Tab-separated table of C-alpha atoms in Angstrom:
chain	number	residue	atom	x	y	z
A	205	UNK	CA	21.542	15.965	5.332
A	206	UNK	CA	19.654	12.714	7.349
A	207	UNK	CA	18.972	15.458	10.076
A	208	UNK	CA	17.188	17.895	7.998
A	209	UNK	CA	15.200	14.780	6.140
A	210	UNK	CA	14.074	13.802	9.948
A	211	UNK	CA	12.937	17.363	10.706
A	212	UNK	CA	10.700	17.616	7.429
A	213	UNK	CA	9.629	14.144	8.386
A	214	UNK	CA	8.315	15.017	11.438
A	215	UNK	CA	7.342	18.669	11.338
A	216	UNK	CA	3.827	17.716	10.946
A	217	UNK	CA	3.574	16.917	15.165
A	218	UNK	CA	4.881	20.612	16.267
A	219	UNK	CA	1.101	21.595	15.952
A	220	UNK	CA	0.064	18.647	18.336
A	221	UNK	CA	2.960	19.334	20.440
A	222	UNK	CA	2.170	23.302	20.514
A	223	UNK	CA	-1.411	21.798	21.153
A	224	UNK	CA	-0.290	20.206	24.167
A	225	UNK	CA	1.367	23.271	25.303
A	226	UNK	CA	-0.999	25.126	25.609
A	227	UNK	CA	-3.883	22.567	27.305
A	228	UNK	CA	-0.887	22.257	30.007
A	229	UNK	CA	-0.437	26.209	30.268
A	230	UNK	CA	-4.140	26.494	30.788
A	231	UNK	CA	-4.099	23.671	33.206
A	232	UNK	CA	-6.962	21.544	31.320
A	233	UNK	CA	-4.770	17.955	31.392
A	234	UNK	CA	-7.849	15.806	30.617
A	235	UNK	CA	-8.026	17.952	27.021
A	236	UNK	CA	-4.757	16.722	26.126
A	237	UNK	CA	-6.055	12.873	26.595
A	238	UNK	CA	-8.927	13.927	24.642
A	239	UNK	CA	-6.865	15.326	21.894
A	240	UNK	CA	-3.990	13.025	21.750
A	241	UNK	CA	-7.047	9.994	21.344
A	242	UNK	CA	-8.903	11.757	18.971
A	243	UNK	CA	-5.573	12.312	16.976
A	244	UNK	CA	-4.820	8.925	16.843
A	245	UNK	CA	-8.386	8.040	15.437
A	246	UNK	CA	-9.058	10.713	12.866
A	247	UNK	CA	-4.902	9.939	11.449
A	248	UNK	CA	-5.497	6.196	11.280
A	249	UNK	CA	-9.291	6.051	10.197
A	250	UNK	CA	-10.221	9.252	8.598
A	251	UNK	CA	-6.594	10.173	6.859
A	252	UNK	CA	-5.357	6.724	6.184
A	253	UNK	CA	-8.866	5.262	4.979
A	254	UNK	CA	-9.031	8.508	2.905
A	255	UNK	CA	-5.872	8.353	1.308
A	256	UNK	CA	-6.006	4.483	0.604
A	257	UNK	CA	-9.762	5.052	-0.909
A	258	UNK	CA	-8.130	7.947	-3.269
A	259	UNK	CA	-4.970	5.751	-4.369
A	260	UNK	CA	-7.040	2.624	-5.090
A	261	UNK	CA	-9.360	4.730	-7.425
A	262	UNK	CA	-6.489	5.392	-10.299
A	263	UNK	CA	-4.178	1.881	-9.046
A	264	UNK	CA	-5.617	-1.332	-9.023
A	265	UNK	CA	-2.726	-2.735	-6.529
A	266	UNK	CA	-1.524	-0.527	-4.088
A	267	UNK	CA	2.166	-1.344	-2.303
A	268	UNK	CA	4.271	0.064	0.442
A	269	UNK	CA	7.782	-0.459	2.041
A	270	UNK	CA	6.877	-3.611	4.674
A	271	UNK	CA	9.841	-2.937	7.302
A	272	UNK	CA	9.387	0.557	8.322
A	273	UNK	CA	5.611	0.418	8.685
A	274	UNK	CA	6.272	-2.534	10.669
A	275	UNK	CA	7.986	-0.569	13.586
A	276	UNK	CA	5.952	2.929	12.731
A	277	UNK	CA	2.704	0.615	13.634
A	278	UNK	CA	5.013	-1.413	16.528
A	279	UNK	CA	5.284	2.054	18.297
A	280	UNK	CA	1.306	3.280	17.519
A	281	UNK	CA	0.880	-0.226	19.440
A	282	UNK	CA	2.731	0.455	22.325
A	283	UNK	CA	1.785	3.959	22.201
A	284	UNK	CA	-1.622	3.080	22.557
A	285	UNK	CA	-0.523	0.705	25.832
A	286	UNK	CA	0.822	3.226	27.416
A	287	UNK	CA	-2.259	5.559	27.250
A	288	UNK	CA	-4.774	2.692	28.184
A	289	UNK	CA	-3.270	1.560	31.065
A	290	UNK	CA	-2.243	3.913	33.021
A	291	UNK	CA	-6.103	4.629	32.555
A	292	UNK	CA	-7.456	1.039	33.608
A	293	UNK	CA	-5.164	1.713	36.653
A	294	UNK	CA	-6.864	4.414	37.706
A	295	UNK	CA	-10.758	3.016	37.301
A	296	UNK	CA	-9.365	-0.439	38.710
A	297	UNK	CA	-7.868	1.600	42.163
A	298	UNK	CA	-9.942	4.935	43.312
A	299	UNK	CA	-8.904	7.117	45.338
A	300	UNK	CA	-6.373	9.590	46.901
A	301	UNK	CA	-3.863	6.477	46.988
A	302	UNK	CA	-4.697	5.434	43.536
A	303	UNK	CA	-3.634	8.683	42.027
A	304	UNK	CA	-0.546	9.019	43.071
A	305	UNK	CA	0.380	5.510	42.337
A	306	UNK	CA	-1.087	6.251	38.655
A	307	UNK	CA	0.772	9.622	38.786
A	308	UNK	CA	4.129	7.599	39.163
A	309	UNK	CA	2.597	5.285	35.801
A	310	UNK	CA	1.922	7.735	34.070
A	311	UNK	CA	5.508	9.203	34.655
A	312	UNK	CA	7.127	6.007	34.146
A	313	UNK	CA	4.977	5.074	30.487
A	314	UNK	CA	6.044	8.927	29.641
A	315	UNK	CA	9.782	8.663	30.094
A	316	UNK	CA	9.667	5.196	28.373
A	317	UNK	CA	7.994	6.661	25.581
A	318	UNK	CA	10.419	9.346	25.206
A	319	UNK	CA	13.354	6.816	25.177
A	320	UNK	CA	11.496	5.413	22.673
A	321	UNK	CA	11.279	8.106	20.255
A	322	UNK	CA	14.811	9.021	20.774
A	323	UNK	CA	16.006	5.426	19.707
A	324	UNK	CA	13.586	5.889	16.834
A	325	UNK	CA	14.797	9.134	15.582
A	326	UNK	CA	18.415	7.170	16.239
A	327	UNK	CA	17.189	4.180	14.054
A	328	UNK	CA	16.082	6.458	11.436
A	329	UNK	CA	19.203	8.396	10.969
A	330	UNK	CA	21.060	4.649	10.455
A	331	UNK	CA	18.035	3.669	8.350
A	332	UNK	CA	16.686	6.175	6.367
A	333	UNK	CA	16.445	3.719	2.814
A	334	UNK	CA	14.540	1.592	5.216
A	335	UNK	CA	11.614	4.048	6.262
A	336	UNK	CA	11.713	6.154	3.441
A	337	UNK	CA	12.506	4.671	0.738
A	338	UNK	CA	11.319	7.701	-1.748
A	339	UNK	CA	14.446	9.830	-0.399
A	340	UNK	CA	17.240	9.738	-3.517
A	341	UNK	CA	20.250	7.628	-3.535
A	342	UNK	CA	23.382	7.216	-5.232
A	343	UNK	CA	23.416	5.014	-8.519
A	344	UNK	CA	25.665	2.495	-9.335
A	345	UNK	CA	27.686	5.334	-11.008
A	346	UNK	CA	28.255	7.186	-7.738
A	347	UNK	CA	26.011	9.716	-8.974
A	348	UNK	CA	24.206	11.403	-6.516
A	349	UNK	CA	20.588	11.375	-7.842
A	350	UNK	CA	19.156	14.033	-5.364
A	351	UNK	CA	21.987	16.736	-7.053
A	352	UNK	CA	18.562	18.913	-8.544
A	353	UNK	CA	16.958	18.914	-4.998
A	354	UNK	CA	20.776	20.223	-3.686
A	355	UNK	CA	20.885	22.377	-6.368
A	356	UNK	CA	17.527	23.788	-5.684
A	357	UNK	CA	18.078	24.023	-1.998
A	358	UNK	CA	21.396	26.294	-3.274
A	359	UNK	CA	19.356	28.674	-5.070
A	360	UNK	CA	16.672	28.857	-2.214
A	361	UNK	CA	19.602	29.924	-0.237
A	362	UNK	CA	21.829	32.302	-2.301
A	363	UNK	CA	17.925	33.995	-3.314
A	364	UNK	CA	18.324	35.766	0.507
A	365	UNK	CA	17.089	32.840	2.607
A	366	UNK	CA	19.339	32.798	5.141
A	367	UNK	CA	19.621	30.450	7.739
A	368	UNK	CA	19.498	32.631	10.579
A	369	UNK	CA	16.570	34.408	8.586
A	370	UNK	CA	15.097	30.928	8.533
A	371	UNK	CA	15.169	30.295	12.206
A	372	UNK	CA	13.424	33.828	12.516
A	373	UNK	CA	10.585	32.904	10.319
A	374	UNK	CA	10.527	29.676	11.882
A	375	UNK	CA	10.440	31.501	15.422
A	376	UNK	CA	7.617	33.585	14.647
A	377	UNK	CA	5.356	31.103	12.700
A	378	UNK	CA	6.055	28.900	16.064
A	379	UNK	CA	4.566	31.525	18.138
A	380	UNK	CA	1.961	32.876	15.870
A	381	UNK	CA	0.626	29.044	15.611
A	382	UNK	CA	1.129	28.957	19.677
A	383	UNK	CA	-1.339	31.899	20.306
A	384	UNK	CA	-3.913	30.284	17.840
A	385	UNK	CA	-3.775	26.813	20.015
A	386	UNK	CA	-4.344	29.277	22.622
A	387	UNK	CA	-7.150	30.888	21.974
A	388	UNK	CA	-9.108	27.749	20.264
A	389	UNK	CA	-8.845	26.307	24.114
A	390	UNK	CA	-9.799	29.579	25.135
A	391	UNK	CA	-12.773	29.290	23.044
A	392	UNK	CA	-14.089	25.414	24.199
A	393	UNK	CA	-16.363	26.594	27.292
A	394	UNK	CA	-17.898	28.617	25.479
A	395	UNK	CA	-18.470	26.398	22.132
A	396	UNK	CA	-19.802	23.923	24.645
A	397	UNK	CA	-22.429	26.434	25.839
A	398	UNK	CA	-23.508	27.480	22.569
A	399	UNK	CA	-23.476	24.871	20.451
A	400	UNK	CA	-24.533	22.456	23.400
A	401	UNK	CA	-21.855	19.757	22.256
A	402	UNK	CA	-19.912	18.090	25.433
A	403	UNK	CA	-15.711	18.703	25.752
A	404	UNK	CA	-15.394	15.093	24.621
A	405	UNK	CA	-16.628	16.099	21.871
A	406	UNK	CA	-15.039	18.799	21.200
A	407	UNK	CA	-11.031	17.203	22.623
A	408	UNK	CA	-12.179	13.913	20.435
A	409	UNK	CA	-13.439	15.307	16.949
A	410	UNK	CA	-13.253	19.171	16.619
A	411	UNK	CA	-9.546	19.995	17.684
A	412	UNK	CA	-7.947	16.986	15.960
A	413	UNK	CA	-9.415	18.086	12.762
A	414	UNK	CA	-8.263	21.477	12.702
A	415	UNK	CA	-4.802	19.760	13.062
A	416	UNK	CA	-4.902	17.207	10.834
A	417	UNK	CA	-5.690	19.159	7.560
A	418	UNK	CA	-1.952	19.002	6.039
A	419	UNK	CA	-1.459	15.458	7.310
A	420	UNK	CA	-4.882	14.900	5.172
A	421	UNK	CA	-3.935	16.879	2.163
A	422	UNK	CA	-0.494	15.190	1.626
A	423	UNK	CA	-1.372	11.671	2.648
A	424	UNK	CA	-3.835	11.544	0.386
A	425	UNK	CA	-1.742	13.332	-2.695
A	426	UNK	CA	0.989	10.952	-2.345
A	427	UNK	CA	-1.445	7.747	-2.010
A	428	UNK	CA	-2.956	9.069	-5.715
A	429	UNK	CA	0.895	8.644	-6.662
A	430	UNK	CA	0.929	5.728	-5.517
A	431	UNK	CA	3.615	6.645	-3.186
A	432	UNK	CA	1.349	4.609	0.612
A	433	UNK	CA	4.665	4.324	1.986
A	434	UNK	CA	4.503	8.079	2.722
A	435	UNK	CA	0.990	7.917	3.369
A	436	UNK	CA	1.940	5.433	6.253
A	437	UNK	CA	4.411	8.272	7.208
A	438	UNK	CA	2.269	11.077	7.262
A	439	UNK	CA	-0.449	8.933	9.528
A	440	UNK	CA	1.174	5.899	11.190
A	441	UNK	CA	4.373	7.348	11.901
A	442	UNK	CA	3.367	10.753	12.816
A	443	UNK	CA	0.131	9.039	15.154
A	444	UNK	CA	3.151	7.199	17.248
């Protein structure tokens, strides 16, 4: 159904999120600015400008749907607003005073950005031809055209995939991929030391790669068939 479309759509943030997790578990909060930033910059640039170089190499004209990227790169925007100035607040007012008063920002651009997402994921479920227009409709006919993805789901289940089975793969893969975020923060102060690189660095460039590396892969498959709406998914949508 739309529910388990918007899951696959957006189970390429549960590593951020686990990510996150773990920088707040281990205390290091500036980490997760550095991350999140460096997210946003390798998705947009490096996937994006990747995946657009490798679908205009076999299509001379490349197109895309127009509406949802519009409010995918709306939110990126006002994503991006509400990282930068709670930021300029702090560097604009020092202080004891001026932290808690960017504390209470910060809180404030985080619960508005949740909203956000939630009236997104709402939109999404009313709008799904809109943002993804690849998913299969019915035909004039009334014939459902996704019936061989149904049908194939079937057999995935009767095979011994069960759904409770399911959510205990998905359990353990959650926590396997939780103790890997884990120990690659455990393992920053001491990358820092030996490879002399700074913890911008390594928040900005190193960590966002290691996460991106699915995002890159299928972004830049489905821009070689011709298919930049999901590109814009995989890289706008999942940046916001």
């Amino acid at each position: 159904g739309v529910a388990g479309k918007l899951i696959a759509a957006h189970r390429g943030c549960i590593i951020e999120v686990l990510m996150c997790l773990a920088c707040i578990h281990q205390g290091d909060l500036p980490m997760i600015q550095f991350f999140l930033l460096g997210l946003i910059l390798s998705k947009m640039l490096l996937v994006l400008g990747a995946a657009l170089l490798w679908g205009g190499a076999f299509v001379n004209k490349l197109s895309f749907q127009e509406d949802g990227s519009r409010v995918q790169g709306s939110l990126l925007l006002l994503s991006v607003l509400c990282i930068v100035l709670p930021t300029m607040h702090s560097v604009l007012l020092p202080g004891l005073e001026g932290r808690l008063v960017t504390s209470d920002v910060s809180r404030g651009f985080g619960l508005l950005l949740l909203s956000l997402y939630l009236q997104f994921v709402m939109f999404s479920c009313g709008n799904r031809t809109l943002l993804f227009a690849d998913w299969p409709e019915e035909d004039d006919e009334g014939k459902d055209k996704g019936a061989d993805s149904s049908a194939a789901a079937a057999a995935l289940l009767a095979s011994g995939m069960s759904p409770l089975l399911a959510l205990i793969v998905l359990a353990l893969c959650l926590g396997f991929s939780y103790c890997c975020c884990s120990y690659m923060l455990w393992s920053v102060p001491g990358t820092t030391l030996d490879w002399r690189l700074s913890k911008e660095f390594v928040g900005v460039i190193v960590l966002p790669l290691h996460s991106i590396v699915a995002h890159q892969s299928a972004a830049i498959t489905a821009a070689g068939r011709s298919e930049v709406h999901r590109s814009l998914a995989l890289t706008v949508g999942s940046a916001c």
